[in-house]
PDB file of C-alpha atoms in Angstrom:
ATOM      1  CA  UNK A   9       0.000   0.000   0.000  1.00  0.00           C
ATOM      2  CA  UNK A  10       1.194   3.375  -0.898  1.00  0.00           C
ATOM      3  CA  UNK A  11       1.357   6.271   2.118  1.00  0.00           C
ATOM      4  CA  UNK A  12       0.809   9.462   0.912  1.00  0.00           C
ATOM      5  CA  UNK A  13       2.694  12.565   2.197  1.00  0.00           C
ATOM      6  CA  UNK A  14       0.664  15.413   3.927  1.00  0.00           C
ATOM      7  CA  UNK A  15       1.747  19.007   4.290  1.00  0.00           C
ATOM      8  CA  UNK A  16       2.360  20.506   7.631  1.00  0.00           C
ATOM      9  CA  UNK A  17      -1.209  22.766   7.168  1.00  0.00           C
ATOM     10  CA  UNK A  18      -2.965  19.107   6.339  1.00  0.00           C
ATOM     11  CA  UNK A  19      -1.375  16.889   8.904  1.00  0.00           C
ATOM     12  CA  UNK A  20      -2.126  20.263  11.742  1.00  0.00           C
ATOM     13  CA  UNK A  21      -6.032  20.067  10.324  1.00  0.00           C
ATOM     14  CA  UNK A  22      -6.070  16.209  10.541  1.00  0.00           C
ATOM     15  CA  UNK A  23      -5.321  16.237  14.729  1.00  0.00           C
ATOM     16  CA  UNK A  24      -7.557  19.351  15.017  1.00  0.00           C
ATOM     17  CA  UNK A  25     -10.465  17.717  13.676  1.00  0.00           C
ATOM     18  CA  UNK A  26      -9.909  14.604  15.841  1.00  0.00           C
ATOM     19  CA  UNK A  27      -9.494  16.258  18.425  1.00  0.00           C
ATOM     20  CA  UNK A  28     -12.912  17.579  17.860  1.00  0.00           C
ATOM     21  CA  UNK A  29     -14.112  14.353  16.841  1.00  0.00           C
ATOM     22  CA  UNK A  30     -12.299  12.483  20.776  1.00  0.00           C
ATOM     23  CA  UNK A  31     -14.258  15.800  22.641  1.00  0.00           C
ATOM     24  CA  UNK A  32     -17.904  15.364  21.035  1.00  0.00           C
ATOM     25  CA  UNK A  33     -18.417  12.189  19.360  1.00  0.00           C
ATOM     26  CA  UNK A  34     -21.490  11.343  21.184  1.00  0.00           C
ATOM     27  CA  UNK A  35     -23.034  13.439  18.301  1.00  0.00           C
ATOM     28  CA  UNK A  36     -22.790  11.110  15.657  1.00  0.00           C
ATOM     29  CA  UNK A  37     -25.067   8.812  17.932  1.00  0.00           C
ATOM     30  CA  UNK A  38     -28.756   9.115  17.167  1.00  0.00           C
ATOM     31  CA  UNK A  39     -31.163   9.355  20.652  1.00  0.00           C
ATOM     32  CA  UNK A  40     -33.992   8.720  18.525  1.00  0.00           C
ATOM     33  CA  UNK A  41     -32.212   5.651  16.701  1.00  0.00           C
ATOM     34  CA  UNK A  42     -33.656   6.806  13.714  1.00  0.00           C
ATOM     35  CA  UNK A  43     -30.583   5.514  11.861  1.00  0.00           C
ATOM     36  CA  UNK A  44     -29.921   2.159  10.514  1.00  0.00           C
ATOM     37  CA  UNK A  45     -28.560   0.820  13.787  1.00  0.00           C
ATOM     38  CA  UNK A  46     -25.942   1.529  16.024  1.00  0.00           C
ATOM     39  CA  UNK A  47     -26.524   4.408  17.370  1.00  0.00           C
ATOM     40  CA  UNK A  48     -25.926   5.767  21.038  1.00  0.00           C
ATOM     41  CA  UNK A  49     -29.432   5.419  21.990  1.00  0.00           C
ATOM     42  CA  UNK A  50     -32.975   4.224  20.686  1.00  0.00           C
ATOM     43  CA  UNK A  51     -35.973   5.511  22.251  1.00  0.00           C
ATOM     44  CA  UNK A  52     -38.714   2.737  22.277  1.00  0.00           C
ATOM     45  CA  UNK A  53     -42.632   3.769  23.607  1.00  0.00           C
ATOM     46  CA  UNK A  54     -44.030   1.510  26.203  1.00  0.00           C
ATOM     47  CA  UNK A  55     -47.022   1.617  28.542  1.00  0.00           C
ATOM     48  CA  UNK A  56     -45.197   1.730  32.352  1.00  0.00           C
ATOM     49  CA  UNK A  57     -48.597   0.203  33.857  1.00  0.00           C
ATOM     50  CA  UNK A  58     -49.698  -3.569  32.908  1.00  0.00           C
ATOM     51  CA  UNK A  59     -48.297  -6.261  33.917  1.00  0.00           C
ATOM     52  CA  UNK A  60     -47.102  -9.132  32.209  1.00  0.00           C
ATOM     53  CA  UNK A  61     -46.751  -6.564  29.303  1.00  0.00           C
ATOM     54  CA  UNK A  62     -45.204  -3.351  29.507  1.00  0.00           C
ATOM     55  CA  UNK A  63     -44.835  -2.382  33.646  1.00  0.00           C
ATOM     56  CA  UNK A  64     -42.136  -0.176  35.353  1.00  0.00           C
ATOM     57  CA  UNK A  65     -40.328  -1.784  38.037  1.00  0.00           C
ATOM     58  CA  UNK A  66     -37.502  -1.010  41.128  1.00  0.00           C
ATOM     59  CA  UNK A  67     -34.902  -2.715  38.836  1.00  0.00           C
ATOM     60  CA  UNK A  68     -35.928  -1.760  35.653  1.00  0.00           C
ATOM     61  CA  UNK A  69     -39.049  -3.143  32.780  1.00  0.00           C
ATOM     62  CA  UNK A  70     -40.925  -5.743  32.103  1.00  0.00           C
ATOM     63  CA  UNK A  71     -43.249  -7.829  30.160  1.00  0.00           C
ATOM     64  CA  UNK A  72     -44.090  -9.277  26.914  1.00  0.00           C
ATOM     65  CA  UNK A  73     -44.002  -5.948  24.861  1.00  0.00           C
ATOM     66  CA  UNK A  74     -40.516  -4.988  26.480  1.00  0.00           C
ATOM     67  CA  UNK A  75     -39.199  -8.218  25.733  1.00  0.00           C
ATOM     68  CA  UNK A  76     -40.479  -8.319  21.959  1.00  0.00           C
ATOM     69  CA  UNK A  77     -38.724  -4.549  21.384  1.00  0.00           C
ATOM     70  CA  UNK A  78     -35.535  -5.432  23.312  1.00  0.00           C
ATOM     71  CA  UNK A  79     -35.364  -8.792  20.891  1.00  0.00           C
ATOM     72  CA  UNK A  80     -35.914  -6.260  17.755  1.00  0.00           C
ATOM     73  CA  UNK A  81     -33.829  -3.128  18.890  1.00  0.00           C
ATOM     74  CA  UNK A  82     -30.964  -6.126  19.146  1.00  0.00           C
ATOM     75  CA  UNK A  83     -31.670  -7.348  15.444  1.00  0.00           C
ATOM     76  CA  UNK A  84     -31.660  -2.877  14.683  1.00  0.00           C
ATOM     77  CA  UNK A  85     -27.900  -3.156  15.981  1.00  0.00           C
ATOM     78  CA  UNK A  86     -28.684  -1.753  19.856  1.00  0.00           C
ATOM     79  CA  UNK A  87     -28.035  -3.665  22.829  1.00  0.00           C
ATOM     80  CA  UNK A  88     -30.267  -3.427  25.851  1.00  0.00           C
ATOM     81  CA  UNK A  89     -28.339  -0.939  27.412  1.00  0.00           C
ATOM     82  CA  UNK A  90     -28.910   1.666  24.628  1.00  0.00           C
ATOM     83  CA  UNK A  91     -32.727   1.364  24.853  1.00  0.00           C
ATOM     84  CA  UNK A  92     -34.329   4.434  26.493  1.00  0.00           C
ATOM     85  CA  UNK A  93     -37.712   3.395  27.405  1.00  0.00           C
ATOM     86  CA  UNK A  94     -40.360   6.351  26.975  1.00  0.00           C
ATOM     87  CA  UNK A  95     -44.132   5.855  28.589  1.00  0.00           C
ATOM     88  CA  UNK A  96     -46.731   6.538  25.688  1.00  0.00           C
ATOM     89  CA  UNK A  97     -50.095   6.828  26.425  1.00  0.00           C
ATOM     90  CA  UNK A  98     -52.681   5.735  24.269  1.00  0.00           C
ATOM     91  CA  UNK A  99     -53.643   8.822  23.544  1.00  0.00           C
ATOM     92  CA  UNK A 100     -50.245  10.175  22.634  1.00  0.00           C
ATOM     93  CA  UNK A 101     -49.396   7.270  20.735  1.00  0.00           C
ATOM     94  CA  UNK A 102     -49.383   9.077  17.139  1.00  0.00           C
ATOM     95  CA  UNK A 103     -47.947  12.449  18.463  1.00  0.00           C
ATOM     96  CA  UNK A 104     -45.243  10.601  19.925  1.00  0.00           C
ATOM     97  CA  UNK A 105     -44.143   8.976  16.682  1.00  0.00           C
ATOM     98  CA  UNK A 106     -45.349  12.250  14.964  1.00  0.00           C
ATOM     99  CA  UNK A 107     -43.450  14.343  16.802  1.00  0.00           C
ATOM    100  CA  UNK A 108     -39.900  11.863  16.567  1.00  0.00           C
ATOM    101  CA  UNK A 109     -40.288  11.513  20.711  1.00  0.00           C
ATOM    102  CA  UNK A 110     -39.996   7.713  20.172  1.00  0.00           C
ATOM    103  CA  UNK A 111     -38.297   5.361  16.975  1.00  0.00           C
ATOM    104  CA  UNK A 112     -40.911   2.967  17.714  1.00  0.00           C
ATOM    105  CA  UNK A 113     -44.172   2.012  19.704  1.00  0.00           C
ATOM    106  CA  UNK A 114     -44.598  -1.363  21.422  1.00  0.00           C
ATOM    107  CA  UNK A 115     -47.673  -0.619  24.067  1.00  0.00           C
ATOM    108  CA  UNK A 116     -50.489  -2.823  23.225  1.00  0.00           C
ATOM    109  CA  UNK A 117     -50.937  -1.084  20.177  1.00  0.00           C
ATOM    110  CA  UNK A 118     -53.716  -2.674  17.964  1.00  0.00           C
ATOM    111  CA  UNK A 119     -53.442  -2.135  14.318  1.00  0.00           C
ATOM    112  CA  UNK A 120     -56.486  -0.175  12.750  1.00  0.00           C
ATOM    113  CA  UNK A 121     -57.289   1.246   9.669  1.00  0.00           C
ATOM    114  CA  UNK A 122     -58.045   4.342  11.109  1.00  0.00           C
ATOM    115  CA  UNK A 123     -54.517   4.561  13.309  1.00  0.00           C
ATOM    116  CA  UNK A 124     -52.794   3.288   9.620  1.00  0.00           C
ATOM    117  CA  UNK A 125     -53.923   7.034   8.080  1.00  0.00           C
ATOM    118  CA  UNK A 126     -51.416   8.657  11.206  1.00  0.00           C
ATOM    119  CA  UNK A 127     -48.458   5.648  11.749  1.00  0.00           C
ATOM    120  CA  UNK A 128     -46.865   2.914   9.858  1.00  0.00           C
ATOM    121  CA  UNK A 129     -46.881  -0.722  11.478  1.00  0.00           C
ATOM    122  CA  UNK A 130     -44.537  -3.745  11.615  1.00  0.00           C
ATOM    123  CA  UNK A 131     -46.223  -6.853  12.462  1.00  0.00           C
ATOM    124  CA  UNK A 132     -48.518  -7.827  14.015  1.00  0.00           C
ATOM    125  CA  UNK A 133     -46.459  -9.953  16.807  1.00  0.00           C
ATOM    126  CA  UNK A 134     -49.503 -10.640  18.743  1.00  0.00           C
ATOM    127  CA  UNK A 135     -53.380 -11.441  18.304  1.00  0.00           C
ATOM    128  CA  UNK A 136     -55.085 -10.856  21.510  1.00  0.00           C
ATOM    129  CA  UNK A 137     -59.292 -11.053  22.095  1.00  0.00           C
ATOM    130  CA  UNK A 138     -61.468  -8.663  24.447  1.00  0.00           C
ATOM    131  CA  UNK A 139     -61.667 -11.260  27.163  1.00  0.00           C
ATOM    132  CA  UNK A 140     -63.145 -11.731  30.615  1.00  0.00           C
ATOM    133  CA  UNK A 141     -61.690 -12.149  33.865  1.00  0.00           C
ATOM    134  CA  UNK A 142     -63.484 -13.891  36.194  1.00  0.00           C
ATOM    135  CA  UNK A 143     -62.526 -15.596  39.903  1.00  0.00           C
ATOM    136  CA  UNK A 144     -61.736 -19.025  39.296  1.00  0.00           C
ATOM    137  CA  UNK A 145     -64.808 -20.266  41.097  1.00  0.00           C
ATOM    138  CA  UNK A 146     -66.660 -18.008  38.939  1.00  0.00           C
ATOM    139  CA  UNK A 147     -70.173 -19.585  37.553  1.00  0.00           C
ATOM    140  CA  UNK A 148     -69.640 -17.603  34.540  1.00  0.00           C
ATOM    141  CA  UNK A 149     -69.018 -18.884  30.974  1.00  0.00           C
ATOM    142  CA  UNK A 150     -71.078 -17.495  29.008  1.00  0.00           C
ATOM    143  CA  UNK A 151     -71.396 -13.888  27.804  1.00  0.00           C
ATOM    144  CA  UNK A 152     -74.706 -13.625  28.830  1.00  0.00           C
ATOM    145  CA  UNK A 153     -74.134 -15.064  32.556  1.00  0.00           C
ATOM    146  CA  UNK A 154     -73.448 -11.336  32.858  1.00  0.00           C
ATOM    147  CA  UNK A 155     -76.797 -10.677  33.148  1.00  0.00           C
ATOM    148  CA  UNK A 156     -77.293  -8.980  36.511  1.00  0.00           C
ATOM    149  CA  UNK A 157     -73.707  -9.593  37.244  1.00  0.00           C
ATOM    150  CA  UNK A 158     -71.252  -6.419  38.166  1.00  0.00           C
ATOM    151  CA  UNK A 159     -68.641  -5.386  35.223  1.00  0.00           C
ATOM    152  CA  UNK A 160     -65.644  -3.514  35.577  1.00  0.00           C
ATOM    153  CA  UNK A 161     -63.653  -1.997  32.986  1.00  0.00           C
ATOM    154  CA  UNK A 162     -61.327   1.182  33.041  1.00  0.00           C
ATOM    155  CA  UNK A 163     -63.234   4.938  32.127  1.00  0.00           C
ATOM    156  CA  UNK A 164     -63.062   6.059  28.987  1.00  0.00           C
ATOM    157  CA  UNK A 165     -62.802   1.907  27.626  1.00  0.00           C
ATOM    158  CA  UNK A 166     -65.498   1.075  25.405  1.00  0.00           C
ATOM    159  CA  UNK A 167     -65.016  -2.667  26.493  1.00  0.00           C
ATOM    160  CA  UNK A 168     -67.418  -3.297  28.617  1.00  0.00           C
ATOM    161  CA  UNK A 169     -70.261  -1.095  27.389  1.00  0.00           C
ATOM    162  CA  UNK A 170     -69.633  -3.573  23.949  1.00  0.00           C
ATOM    163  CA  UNK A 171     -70.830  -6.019  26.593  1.00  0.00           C
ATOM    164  CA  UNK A 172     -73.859  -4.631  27.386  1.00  0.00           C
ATOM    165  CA  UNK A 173     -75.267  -3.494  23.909  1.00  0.00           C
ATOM    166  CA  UNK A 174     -74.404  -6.640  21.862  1.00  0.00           C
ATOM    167  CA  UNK A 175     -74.290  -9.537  24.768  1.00  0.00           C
ATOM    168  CA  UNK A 176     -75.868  -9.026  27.571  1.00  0.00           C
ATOM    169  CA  UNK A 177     -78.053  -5.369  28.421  1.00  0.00           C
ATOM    170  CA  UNK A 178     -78.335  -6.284  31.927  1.00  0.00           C
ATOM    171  CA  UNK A 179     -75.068  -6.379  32.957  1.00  0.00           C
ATOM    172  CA  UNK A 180     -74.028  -3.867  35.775  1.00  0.00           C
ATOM    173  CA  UNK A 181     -71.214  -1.822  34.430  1.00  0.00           C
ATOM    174  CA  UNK A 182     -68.937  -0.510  36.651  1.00  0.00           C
ATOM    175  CA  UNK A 183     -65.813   2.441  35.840  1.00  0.00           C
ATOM    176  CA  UNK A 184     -62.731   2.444  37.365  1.00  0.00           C
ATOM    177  CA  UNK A 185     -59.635   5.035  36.949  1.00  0.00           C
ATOM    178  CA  UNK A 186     -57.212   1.894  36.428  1.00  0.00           C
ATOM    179  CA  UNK A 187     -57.434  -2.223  35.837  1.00  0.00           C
ATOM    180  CA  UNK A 188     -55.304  -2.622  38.813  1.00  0.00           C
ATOM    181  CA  UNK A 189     -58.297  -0.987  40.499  1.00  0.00           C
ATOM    182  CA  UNK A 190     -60.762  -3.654  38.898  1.00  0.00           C
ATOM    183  CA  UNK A 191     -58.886  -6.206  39.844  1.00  0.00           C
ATOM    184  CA  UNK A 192     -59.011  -5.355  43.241  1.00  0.00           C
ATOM    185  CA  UNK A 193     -62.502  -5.425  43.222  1.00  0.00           C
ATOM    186  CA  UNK A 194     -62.491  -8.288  41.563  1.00  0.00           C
ATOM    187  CA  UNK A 195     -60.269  -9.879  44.108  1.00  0.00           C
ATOM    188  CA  UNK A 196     -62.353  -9.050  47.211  1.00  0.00           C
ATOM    189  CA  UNK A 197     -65.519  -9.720  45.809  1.00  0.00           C
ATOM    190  CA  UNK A 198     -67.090  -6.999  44.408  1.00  0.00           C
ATOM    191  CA  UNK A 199     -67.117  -7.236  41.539  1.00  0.00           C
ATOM    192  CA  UNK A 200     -68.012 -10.069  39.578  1.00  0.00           C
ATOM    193  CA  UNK A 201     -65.439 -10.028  36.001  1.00  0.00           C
ATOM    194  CA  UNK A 202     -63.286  -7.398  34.104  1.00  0.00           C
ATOM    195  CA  UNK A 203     -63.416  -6.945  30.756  1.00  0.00           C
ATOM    196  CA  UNK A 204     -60.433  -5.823  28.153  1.00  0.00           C
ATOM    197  CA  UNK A 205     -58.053  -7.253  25.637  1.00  0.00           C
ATOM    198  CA  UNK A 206     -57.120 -11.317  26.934  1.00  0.00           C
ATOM    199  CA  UNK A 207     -53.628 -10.106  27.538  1.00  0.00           C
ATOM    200  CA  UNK A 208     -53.775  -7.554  29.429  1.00  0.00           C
ATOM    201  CA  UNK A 209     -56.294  -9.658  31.858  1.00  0.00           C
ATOM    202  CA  UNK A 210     -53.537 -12.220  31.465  1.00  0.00           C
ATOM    203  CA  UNK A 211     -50.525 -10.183  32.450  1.00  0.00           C
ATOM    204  CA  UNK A 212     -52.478  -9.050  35.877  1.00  0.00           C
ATOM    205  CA  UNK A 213     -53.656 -12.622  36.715  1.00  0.00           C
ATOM    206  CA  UNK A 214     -50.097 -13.637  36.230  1.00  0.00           C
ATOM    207  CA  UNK A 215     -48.872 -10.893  39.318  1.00  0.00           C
ATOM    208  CA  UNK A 216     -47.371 -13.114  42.372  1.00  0.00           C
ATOM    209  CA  UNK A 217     -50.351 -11.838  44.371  1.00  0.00           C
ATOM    210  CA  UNK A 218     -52.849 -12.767  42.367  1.00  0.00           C
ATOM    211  CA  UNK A 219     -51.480 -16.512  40.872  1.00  0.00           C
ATOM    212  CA  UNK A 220     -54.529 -19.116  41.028  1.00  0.00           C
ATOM    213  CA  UNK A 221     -57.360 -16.884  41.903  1.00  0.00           C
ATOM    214  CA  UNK A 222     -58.397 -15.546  38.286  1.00  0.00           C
ATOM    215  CA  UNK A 223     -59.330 -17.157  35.054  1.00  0.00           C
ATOM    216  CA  UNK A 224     -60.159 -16.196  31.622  1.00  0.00           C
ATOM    217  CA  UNK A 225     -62.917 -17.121  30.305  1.00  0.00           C
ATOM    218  CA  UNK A 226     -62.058 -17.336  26.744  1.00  0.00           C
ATOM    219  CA  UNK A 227     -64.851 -15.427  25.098  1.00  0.00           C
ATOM    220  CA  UNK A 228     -62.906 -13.901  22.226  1.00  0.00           C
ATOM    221  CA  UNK A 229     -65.349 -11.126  22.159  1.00  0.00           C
ATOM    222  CA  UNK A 230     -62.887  -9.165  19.101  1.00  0.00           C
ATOM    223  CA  UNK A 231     -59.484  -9.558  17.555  1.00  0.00           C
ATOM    224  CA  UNK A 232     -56.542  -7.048  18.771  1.00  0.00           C
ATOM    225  CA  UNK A 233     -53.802  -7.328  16.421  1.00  0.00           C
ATOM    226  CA  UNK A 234     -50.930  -5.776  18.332  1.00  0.00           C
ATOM    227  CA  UNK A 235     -48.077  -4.441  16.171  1.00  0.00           C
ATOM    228  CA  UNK A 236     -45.493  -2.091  16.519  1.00  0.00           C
ATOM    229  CA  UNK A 237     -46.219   1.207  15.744  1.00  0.00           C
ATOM    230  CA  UNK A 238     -43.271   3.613  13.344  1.00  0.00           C
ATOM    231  CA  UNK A 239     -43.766   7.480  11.571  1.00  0.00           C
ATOM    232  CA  UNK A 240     -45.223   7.610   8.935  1.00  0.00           C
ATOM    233  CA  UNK A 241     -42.851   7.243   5.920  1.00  0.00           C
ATOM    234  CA  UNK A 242     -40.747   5.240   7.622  1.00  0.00           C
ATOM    235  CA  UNK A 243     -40.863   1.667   5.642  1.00  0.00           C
ATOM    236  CA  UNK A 244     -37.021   0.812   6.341  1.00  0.00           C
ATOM    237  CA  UNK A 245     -37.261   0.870   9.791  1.00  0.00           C
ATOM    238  CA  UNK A 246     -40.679  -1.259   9.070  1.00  0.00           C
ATOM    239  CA  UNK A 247     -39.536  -4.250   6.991  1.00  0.00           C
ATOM    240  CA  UNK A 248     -35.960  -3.602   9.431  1.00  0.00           C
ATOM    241  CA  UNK A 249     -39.017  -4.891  12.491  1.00  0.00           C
ATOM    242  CA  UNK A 250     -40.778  -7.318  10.305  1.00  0.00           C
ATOM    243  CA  UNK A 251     -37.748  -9.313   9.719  1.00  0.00           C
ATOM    244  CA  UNK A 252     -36.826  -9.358  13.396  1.00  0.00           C
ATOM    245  CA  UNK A 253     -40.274 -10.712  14.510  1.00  0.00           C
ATOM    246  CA  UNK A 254     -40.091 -13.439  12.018  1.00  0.00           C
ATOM    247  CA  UNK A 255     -36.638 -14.332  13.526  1.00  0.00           C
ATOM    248  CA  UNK A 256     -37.963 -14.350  16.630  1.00  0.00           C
ATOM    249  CA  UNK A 257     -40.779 -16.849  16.286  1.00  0.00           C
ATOM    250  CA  UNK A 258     -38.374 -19.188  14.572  1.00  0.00           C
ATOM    251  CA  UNK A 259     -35.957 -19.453  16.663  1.00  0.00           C
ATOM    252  CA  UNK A 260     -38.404 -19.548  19.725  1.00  0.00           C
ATOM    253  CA  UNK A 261     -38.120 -16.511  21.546  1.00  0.00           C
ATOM    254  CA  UNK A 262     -41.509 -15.549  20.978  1.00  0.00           C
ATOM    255  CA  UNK A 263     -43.047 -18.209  22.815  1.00  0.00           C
ATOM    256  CA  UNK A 264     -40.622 -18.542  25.394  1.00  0.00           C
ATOM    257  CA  UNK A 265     -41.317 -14.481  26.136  1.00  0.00           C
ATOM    258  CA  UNK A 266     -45.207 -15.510  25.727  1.00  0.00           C
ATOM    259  CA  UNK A 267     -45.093 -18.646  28.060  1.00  0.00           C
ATOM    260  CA  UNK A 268     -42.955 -16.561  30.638  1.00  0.00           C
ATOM    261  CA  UNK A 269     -44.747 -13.297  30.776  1.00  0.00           C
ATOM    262  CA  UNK A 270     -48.665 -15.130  30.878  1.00  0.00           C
ATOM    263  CA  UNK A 271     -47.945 -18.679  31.672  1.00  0.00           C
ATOM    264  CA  UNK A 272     -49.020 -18.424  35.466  1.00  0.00           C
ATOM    265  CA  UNK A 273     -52.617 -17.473  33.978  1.00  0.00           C
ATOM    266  CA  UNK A 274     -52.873 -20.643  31.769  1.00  0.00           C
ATOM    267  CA  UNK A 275     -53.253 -17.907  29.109  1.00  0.00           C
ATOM    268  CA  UNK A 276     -54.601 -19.712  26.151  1.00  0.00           C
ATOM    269  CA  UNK A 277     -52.661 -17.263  23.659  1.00  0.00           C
ATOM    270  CA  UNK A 278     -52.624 -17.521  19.533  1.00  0.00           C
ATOM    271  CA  UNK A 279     -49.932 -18.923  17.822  1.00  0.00           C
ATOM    272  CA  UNK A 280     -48.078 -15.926  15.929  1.00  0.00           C
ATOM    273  CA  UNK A 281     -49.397 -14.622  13.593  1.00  0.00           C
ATOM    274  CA  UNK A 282     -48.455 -13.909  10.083  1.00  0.00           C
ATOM    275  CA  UNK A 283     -46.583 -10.347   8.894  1.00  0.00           C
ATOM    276  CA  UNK A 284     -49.124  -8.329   7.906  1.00  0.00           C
ATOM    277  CA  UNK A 285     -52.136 -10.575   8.506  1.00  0.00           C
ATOM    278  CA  UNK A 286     -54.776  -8.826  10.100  1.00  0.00           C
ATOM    279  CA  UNK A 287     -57.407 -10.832  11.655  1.00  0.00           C
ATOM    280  CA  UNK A 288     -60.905  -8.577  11.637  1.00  0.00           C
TER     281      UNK A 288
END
């Protein structure tokens, strides 16, 4: 190989700019991720509050959705010390991706034709069913055991008031401000099921202090395909996801994070689903 010779002005240019280069080269890391990989940091949306799914802890996060983004941000080149996990709200979901707050959106986040018009989605990794949680003495098995029965969902859900116009109108619908608020209810007796997406009923059932008093009733009351939610535009970083997922489910990781984060509620979960097969 041939060296070239430099002139004094060059070679003093050369150190100055890495110098530069040694003082600030965090910059060329992206905090967003919204390169192809690599980067310093990637900031992933999560929900901080449901078990078994996406939940805050002491030591750090946990759940099904963490684990499925931690798998893919590995397969986008970041280990799990470069994720910077971000609560999204539903509600904020779209401005978050909108606004570049977050690279990507793994919250429970069900694909819909009206959400496809604001984001782009990879997957779906998950089909979950508006379920029913019920003690595991419970009588009920039937939708329309409700009858007459107390119902708890969250305010603002439309889940259980889907209940009581197509299943059973005499049901006894009852608001609370969070699930872990139903389930309490549901734990001491008064109330008599919850009602919201099968995995999210799964992922509380599953809590240490709750193991063996809850079942599922298995109603599949409407299909939830959860994918992962991108800006719009952004189909690299979309087929970049799809291929991860894939890899995941064959080489087992998706079940194992499935069996781990809902096993203790005998959660009767879907096999994976297909890239970009949405089950209406």
């Amino acid at each position: 190989m041939k060296l070239r010779k430099v002139s004094a002005a060059a070679a003093t240019a050369l150190v100055l700019a890495l110098t530069a280069t040694a003082c600030g080269g965090d910059d060329g890391g992206d905090s967003n991720g919204s390169g192809s990989g690599g980067g310093d940091k990637i900031k992933i949306g999560i929900k901080y509050d449901q078990p078994g799914l996406g939940l805050k802890e002491p030591d750090g996060f946990s759940g099904f959705d963490v684990d499925v983004a931690t798998y893919v941000a590995k397969e986008l080149g970041y280990e799990p010390d470069q994720i910077e996990w971000v609560e999204t709200k539903s509600a904020d979901r779209e401005n978050a991706l909108a606004r570049g707050d977050v690279k990507m959106i793994a919250a429970t986040y069900s694909i819909t034709d009206e959400r496809k018009e604001k984001v782009d989605f990879a997957g779906p990794y998950l089909l979950a069913h508006q379920d029913l949680l019920v003690k595991a003495d419970s009588d009920i098995k039937e939708g329309t055991d409700l009858n007459g029965k107390k119902l708890c969902s969250v305010t603002g859900s439309t889940s259980a008031q889907n209940v009581k116009n197509e299943i059973a109108p005499k049901a006894q619908l009852q608001q609370r401000g969070g699930y872990s608020e139903c389930i309490a209810g549901l734990q001491s007796g008064a109330l008599d099921a919850v009602t919201t997406d099968d995995s999210i009923l799964a992922g509380f059932a599953s809590q240490d202090e709750y193991k063996g008093q809850f079942k599922l009733a298995g109603l599949k009351l409407s299909n939830e395909n959860y994918g992962i939610g991108v800006k719009k535009g952004d189909t690299e970083t979309v087929n970049k996801i799809n291929d991860a997922l894939e890899k995941m489910v064959s080489d087992g990781a998706w079940k194992k994070a499935v069996e781990e984060n809902f096993g203790p509620a005998n959660y009767k979960y879907e096999e994976a689903p297909k890239i970009g097969q949405i089950v209406q």
